[in-house]
Short mmCIF file of C-alpha atoms in Angstrom, two decimals:
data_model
loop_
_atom_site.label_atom_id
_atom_site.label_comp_id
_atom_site.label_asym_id
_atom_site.label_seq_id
_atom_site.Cartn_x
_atom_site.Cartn_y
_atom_site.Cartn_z
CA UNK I 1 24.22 50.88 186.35
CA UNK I 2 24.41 47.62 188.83
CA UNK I 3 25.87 44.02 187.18
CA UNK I 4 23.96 41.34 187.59
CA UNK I 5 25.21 38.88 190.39
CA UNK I 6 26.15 35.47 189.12
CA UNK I 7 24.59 32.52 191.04
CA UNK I 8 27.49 30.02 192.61
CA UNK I 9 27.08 27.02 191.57
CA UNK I 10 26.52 24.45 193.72
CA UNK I 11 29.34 22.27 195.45
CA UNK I 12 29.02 18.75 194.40
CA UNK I 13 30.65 15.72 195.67
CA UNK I 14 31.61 13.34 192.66
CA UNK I 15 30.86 9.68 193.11
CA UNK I 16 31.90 5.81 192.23
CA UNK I 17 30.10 2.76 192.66
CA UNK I 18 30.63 -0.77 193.52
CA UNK I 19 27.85 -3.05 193.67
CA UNK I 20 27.52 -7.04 194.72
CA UNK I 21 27.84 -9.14 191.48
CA UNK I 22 29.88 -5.74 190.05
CA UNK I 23 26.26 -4.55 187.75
CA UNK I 24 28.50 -1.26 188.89
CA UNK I 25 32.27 -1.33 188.59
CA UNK I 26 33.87 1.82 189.91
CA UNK I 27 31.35 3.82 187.62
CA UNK I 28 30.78 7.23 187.98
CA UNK I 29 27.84 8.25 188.73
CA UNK I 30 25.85 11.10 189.07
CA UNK I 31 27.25 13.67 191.78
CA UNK I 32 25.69 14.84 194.86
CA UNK I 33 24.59 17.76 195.93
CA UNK I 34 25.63 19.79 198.88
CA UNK I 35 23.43 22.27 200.62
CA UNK I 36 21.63 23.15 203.76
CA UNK I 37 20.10 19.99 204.49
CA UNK I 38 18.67 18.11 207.54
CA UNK I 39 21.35 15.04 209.12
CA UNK I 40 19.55 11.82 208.75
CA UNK I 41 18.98 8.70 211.31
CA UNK I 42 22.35 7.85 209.46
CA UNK I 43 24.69 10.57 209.61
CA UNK I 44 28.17 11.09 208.56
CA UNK I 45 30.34 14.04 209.70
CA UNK I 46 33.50 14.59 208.29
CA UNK I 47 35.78 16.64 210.55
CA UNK I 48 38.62 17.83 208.14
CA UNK I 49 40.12 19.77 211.24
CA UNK I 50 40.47 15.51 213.49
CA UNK I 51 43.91 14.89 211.75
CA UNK I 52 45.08 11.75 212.26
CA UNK I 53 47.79 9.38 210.30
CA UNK I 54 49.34 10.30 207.26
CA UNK I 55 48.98 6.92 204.48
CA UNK I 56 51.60 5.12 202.68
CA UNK I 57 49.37 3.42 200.80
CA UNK I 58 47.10 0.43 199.64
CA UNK I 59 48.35 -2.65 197.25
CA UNK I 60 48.94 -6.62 197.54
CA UNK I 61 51.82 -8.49 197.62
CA UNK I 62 53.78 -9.24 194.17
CA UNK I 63 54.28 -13.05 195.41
CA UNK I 64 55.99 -15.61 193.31
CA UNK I 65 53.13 -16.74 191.63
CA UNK I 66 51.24 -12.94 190.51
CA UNK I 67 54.89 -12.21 189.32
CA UNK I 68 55.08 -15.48 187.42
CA UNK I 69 51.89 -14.83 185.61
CA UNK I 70 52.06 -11.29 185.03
CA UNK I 71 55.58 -11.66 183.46
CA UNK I 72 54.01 -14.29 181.54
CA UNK I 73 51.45 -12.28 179.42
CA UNK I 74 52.15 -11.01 175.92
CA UNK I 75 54.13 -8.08 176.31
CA UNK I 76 51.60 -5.58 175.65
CA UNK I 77 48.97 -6.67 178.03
CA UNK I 78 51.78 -6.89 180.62
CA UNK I 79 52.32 -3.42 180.26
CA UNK I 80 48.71 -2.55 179.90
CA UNK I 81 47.59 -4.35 182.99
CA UNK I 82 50.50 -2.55 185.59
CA UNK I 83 49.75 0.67 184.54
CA UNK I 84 46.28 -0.04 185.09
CA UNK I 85 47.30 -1.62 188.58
CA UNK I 86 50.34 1.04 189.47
CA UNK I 87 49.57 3.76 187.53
CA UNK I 88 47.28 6.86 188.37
CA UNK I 89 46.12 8.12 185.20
CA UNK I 90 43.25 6.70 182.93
CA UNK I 91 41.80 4.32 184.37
CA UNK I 92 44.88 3.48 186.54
CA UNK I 93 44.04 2.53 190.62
CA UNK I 94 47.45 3.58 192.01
CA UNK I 95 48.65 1.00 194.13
CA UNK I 96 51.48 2.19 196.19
CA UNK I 97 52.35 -0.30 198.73
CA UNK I 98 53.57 -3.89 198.00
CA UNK I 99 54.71 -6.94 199.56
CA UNK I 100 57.64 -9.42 198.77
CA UNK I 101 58.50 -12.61 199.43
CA UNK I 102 62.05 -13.58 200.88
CA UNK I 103 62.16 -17.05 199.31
CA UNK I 104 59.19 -19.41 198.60
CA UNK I 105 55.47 -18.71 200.07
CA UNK I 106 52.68 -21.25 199.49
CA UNK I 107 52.18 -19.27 196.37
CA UNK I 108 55.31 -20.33 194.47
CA UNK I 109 55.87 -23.19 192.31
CA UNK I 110 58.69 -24.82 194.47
CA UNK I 111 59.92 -24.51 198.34
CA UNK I 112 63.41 -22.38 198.14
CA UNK I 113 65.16 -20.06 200.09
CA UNK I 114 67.88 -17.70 198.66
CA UNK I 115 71.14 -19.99 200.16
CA UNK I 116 69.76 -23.44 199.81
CA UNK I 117 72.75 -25.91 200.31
CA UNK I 118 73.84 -29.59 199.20
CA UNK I 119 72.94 -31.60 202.39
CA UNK I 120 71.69 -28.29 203.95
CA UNK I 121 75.66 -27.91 204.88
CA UNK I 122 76.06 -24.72 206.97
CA UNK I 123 77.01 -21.93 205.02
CA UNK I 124 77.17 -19.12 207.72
CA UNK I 125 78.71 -16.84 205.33
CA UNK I 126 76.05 -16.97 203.28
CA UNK I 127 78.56 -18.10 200.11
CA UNK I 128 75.26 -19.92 198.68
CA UNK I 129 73.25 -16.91 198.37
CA UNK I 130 71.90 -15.82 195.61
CA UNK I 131 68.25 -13.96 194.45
CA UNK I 132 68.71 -15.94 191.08
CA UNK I 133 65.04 -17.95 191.54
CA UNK I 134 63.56 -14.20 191.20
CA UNK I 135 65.45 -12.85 188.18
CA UNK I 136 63.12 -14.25 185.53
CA UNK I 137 59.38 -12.91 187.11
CA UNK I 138 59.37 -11.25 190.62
CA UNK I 139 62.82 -8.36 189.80
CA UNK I 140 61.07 -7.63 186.84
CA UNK I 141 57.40 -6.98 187.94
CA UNK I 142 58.28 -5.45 190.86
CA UNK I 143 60.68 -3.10 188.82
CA UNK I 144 58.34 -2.08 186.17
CA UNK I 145 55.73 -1.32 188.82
CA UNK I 146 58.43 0.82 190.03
CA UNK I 147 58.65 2.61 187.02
CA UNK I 148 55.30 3.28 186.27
CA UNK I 149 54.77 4.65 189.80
CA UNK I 150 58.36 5.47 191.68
CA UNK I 151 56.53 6.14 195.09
CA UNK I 152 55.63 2.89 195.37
CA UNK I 153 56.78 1.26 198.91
CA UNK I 154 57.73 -2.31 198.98
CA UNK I 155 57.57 -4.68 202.27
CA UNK I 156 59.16 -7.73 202.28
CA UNK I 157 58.69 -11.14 204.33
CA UNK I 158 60.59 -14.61 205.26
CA UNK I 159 58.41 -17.41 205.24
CA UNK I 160 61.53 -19.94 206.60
CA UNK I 161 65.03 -19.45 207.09
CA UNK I 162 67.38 -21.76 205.11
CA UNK I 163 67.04 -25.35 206.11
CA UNK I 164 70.15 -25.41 207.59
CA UNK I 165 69.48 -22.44 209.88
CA UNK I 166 66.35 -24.26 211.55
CA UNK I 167 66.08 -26.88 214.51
CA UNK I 168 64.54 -29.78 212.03
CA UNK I 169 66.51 -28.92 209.15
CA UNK I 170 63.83 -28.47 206.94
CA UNK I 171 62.53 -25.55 205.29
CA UNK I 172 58.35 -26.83 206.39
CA UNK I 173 57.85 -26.17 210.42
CA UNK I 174 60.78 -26.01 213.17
CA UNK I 175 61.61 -23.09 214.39
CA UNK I 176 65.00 -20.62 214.00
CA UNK I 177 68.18 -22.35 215.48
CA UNK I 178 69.65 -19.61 218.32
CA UNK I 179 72.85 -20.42 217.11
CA UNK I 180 72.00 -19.11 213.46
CA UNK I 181 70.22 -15.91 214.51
CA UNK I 182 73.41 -14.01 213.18
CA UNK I 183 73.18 -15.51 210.47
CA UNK I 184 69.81 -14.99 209.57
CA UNK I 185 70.26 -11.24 210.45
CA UNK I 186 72.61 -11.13 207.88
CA UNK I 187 70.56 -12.81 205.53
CA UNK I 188 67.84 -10.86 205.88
CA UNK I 189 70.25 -7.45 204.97
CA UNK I 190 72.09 -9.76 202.08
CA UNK I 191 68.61 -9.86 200.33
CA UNK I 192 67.86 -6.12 201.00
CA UNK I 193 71.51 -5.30 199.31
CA UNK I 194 70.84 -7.59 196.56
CA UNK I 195 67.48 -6.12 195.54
CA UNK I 196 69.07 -2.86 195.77
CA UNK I 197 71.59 -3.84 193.13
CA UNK I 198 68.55 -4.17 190.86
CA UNK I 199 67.11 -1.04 191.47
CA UNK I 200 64.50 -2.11 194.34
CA UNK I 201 64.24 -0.61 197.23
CA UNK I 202 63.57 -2.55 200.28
CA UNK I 203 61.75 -0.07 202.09
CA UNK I 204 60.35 -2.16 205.34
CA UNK I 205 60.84 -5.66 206.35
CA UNK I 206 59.51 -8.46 209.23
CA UNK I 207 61.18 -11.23 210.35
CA UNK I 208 58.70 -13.55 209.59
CA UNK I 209 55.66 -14.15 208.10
CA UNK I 210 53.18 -15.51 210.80
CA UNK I 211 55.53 -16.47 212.89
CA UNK I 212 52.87 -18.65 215.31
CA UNK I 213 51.74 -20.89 212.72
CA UNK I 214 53.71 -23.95 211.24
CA UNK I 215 52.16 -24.59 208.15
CA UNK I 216 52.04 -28.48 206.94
CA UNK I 217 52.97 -28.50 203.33
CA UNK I 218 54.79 -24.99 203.06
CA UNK I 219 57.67 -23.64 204.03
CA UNK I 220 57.08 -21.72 207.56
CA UNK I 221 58.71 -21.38 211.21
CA UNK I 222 57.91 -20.76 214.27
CA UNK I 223 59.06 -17.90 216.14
CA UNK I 224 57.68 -16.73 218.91
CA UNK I 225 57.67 -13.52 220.81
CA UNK I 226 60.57 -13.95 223.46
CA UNK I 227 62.56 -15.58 220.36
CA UNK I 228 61.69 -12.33 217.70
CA UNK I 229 62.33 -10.16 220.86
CA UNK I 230 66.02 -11.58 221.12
CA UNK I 231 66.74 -12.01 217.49
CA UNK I 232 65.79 -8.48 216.66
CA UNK I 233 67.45 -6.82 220.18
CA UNK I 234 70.84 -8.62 219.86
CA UNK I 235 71.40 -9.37 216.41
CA UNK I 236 69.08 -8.00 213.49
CA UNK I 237 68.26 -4.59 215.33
CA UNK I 238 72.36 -3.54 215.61
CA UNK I 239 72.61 -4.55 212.17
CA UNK I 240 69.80 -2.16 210.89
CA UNK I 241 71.12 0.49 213.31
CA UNK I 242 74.45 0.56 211.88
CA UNK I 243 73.53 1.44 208.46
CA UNK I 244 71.52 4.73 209.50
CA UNK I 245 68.83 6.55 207.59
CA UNK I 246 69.67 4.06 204.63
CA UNK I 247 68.47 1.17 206.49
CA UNK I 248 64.77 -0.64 206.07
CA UNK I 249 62.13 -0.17 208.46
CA UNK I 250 61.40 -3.46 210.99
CA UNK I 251 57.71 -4.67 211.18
CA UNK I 252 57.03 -6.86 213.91
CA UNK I 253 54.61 -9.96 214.05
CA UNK I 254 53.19 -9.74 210.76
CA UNK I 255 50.05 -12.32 211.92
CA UNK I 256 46.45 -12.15 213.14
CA UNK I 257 44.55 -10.09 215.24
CA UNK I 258 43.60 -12.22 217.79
CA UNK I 259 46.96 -12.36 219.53
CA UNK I 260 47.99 -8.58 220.34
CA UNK I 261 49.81 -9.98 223.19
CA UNK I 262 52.56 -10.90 220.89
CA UNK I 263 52.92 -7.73 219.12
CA UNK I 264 53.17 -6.58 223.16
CA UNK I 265 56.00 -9.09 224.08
CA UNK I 266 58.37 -7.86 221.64
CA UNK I 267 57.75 -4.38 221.98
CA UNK I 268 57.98 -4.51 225.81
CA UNK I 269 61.31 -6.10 225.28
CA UNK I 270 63.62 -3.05 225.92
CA UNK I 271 65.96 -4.51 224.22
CA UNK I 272 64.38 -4.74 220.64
CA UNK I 273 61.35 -2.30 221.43
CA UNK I 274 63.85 0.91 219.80
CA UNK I 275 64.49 -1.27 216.57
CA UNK I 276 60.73 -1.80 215.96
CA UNK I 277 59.08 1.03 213.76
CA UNK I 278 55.37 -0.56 213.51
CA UNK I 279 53.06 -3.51 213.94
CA UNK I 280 52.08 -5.55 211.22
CA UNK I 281 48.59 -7.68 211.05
CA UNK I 282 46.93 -10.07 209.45
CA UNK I 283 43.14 -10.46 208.77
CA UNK I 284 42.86 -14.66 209.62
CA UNK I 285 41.92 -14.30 213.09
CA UNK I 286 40.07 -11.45 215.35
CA UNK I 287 38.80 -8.24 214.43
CA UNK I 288 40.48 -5.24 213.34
CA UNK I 289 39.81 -3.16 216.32
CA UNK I 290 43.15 -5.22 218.41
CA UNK I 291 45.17 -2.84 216.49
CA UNK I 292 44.45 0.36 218.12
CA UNK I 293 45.61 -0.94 221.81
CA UNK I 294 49.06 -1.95 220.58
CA UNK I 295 48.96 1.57 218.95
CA UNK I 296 48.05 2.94 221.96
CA UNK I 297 50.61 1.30 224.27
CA UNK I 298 53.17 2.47 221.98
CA UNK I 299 51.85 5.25 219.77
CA UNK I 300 55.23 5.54 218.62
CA UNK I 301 55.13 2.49 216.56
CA UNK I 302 53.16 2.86 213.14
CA UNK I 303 50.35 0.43 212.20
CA UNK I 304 50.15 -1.42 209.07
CA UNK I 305 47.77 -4.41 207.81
CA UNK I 306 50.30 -6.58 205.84
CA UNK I 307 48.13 -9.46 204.46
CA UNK I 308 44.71 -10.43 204.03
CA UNK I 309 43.33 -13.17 200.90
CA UNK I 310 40.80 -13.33 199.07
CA UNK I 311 38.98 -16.36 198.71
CA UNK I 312 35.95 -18.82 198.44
CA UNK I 313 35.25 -19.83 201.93
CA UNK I 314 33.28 -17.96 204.75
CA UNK I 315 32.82 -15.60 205.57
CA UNK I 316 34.05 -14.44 202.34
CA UNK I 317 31.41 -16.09 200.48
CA UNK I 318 28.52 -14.55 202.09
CA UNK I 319 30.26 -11.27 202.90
CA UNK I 320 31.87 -10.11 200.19
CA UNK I 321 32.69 -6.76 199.01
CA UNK I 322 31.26 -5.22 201.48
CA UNK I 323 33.14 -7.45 204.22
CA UNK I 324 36.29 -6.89 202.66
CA UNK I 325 36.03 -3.33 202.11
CA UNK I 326 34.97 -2.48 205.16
CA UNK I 327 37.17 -5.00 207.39
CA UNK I 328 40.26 -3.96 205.82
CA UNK I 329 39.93 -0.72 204.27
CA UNK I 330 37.42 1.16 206.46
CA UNK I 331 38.01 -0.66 209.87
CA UNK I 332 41.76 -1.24 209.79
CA UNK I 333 42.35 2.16 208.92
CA UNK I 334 40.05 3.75 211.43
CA UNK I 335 42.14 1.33 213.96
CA UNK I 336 45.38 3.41 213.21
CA UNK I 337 46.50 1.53 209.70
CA UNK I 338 48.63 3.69 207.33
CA UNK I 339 48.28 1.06 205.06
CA UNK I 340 46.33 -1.77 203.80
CA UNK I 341 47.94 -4.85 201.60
CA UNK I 342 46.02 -7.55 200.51
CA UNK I 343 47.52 -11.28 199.80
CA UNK I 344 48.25 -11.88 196.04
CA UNK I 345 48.42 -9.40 193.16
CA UNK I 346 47.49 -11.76 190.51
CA UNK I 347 46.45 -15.97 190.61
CA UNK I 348 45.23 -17.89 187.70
CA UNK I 349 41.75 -19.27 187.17
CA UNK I 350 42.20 -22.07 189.27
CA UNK I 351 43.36 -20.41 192.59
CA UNK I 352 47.38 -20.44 191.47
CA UNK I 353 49.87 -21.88 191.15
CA UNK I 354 51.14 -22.99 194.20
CA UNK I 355 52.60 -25.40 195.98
CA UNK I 356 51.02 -26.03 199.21
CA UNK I 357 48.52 -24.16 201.45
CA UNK I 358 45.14 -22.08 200.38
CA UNK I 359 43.55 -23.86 197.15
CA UNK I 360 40.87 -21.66 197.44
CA UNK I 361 42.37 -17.95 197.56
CA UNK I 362 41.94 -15.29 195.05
CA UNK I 363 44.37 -13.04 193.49
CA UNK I 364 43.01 -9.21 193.13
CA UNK I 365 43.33 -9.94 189.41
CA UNK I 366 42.40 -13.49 188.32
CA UNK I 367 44.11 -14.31 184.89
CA UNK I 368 43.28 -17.08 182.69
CA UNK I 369 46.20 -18.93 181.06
CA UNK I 370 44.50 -20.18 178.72
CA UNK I 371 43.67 -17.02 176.81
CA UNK I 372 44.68 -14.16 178.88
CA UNK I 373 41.98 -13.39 180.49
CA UNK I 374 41.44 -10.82 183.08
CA UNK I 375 38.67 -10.69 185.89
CA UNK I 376 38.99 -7.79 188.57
CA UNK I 377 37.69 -9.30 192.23
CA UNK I 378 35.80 -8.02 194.98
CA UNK I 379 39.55 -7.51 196.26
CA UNK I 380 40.38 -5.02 193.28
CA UNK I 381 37.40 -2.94 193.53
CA UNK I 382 37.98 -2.66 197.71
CA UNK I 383 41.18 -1.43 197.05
CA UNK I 384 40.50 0.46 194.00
CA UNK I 385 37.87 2.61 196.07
CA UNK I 386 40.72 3.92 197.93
CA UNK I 387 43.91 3.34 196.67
CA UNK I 388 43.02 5.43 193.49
CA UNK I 389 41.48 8.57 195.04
CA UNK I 390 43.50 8.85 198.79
CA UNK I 391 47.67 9.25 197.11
CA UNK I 392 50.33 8.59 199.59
CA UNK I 393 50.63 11.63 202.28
CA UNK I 394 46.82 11.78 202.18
CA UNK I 395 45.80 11.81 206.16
CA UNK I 396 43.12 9.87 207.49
CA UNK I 397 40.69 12.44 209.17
CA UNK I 398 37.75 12.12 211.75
CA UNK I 399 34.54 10.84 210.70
CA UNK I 400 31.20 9.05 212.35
CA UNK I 401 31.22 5.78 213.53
CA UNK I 402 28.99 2.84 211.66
CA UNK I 403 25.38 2.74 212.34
CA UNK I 404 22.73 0.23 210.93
CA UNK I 405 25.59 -1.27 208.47
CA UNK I 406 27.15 2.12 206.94
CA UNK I 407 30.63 2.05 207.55
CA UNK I 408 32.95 5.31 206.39
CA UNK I 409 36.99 6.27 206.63
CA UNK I 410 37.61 10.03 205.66
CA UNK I 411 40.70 11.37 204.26
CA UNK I 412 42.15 14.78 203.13
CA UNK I 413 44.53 14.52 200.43
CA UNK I 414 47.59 16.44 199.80
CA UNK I 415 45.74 19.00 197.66
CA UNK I 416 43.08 19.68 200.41
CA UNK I 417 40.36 17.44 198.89
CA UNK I 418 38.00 15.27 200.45
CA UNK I 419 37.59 11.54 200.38
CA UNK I 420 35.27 9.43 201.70
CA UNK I 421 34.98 5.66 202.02
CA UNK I 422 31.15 4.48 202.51
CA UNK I 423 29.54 0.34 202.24
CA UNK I 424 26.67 -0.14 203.20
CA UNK I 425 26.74 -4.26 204.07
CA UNK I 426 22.88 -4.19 204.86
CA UNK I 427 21.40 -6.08 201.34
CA UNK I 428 18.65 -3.22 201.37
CA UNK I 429 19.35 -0.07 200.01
CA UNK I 430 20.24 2.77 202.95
CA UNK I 431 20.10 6.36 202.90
CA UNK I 432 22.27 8.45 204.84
CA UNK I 433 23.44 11.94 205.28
CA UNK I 434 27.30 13.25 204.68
CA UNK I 435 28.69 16.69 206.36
CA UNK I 436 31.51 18.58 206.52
CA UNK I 437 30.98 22.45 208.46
CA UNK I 438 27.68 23.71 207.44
CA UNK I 439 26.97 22.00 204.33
CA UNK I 440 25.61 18.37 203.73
CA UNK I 441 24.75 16.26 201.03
CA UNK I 442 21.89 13.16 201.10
CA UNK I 443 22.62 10.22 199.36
CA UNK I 444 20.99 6.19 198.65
CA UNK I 445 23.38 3.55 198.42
CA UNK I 446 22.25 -0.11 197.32
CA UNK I 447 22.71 -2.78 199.33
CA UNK I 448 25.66 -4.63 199.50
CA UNK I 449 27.80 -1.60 197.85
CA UNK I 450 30.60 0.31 198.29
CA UNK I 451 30.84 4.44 197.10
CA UNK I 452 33.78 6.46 197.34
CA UNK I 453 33.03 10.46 197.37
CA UNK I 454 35.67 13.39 196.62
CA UNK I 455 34.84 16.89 196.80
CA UNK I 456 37.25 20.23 197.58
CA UNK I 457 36.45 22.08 200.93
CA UNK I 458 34.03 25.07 200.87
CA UNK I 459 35.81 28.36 199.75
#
């Protein structure tokens, strides 16, 4: 007597949706269906076998002002909202990289740096420092998002050197006094040592935040490439080297795309080139696609997009999601990026607070002080489309290039499943095929969206 044969079910690729306006929010919908169909005008093959760089993550920076208003919610919704943000289960997104601030930003409700003086006196044993403006919001955030998700990797950034460090004495514009670069070195490694006494990790750090502008009304210094080159080859960079495997990684530049040549300077420098482990950008200027010839010049220096606002102003406005999605976590990570950080975690409904700079930026969570509030942003969803499927170790894999305004990344995760990362930023629906080996799936996506689609390689 023959048994029957059981029919295999069919492999299906789950999906989530994101639509302009947010009708869908990350909602499941219904899966698609693999099987031996035709490749569409649009057509995406996924090559699992193409490996290319392993992720560290995707988050936003826990800035003076996000930790200020997160550590002022009721307890409960505190908790509630970083698990949601840090967390992977439920309906947790599973941020993994974040950004600090070493001293004020725009977004903080005074200009400080950690060894302010009386008079800006000198103080080039650093007597005056202390991490005390952070002990009441930023240590704790940043600590409890530690908890709730201990792989987390946190960056952190200068915005000025003490006043009394700088050529105009002032913590807004000059730039970096030669005479105090050991002293800023040592700064830098005095903060690092500090946050480690409270249980944070400093994992990587930069110099300074975009270090060719000189901001008006907030604190910021200009340092240029021949200037970062000498800091980090004869001061910071023997520093770093002396404390071995426990010391941070060094980020250079930490600023826009459209000025790879300065990325280029200090990494042709052969003094500070073997102290620099990766490239840091910015989304403010150029297009994503200067990464990959740095990268390419020096493949042995990582690739990491460091900062990137939302905000009311174009092309934001008009673009969106889908703009968003796919400038900084499609294109930046097709362009070498192992990860992706956008600007503030969390700003109020009025854009902050802050004091100085962008009055029109958005946090990825918007919270209203007046009753608690919470509205997720185009921001959130873009990095919620990756961050909670692709886990850190995940490796980017090959994939098709954009046609007629569908944009993809591919990833395999640890486990050996499939993501993939698809907007479509036409404001008509598209239809497009996906395939991986012999099997393909069809599938519509509205305009102005943004899908993500997981599904385990073929047996």
């Amino acid at each position: 007597m023959s048994l029957p044969v059981l029919a295999q079910s069919p492999r299906k690729a789950q999906v989530w949706l994101t639509t302009h306006g947010h009708q869908y929010a990350l909602s499941p919908m219904a899966p698609a269906v693999f099987g031996a169909r035709e490749a569409l005008p649009i057509a995406i093959e996924v090559d699992a076998t193409d490996t290319r760089q392993a992720m560290v993550g995707f988050g936003a920076s826990i800035t003076d002002a996000s930790a200020y208003l997160i550590q002022g919610l009721a307890p409960d919704a505190r908790a509630k909202l970083l698990e949601e943000l840090f967390g992977r289960q439920g309906d947790g997104i599973g941020l993994s990289f974040a950004r600090l601030t070493i001293g004020a930003s725009d977004f903080s409700r005074s200009h400080y740096t950690l060894d302010d003086t009386p008079g800006n006196a000198p103080d080039p044993q650093l007597t005056h420092f202390s991490i005390a403006p952070n002990l009441a919001d930023v240590v704790p955030v940043t600590k409890a998002a530690l908890a709730i998700n201990p792989q987390l990797k946190v960056m952190a950034s200068p915005w000025s050197a003490p006043a009394w460090m700088k050529s105009n004495r002032n913590l807004i514009q000059g730039t970096l006094d030669p005479a105090a670069y050991d002293a800023f070195a040592r700064y830098l490694l005095e903060y690092v040592d500090a946050y480690a006494e409270q249980g944070i990790l400093i994992w990587a750090l930069t110099v300074q935040n975009e270090p060719d502008f000189e901001p008006k009304d907030y604190p910021g210094m200009r340092f240029n490439a021949p200037a970062r080159a000498r800091f980090i080859g004869g001061h910071l960079g023997p520093l770093l080297a002396a404390r071995g495997s426990s010391a941070p990684l060094l980020f250079d530049w930490d600023h826009n795309w459209n000025k790879p040549h300065e990325p280029l300077g200090v990494l042709n420098d052969a003094k500070a080139n073997p102290f620099v482990n990766a490239v840091a950008w910015h989304c403010y200027g150029g297009t994503p696609d200067a990464q990959s010839p740095v990268h390419a010049a020096f493949p042995d220096k990582d690739v990491y997009m460091t900062e990137c606002s939302g905000g009311d102003w174009e092309p934001l406005r008009s673009g969106g999601l889908t703009l968003q999605a796919r400038r900084l976590i499609i294109e930046s990570v097709r362009h070498d990026a192992r990860g992706v950080l956008f600007w503030n975690l969390a700003l109020d409904q009025d854009g902050g607070p802050h004091a100085g700079g962008c009055d029109t930026c958005r946090g990825v969570v918007d919270i209203d002080t007046r009753d608690g509030a919470l509205t997720r942003t185009d921001e959130y969803y873009a990095l919620a489309h990756a961050s909670r499927f692709v886990p850190p170790g995940a490796h980017r894999v090959g994939s098709s290039e954009e046609v007629d305004g569908v944009d993809n990344v591919a990833f395999v995760n640890p486990d050996g499943g499939r993501v993939l990362v698809v907007t479509n930023s036409a404001p008509v629906p598209r239809t497009f095929s996906v395939r991986e080996g012999d099997s393909a799936f069809h599938y519509t996506l509205p305009g102005k969206s943004l899908a993500t689609f997981t599904w385990s390689p073929a047996p």
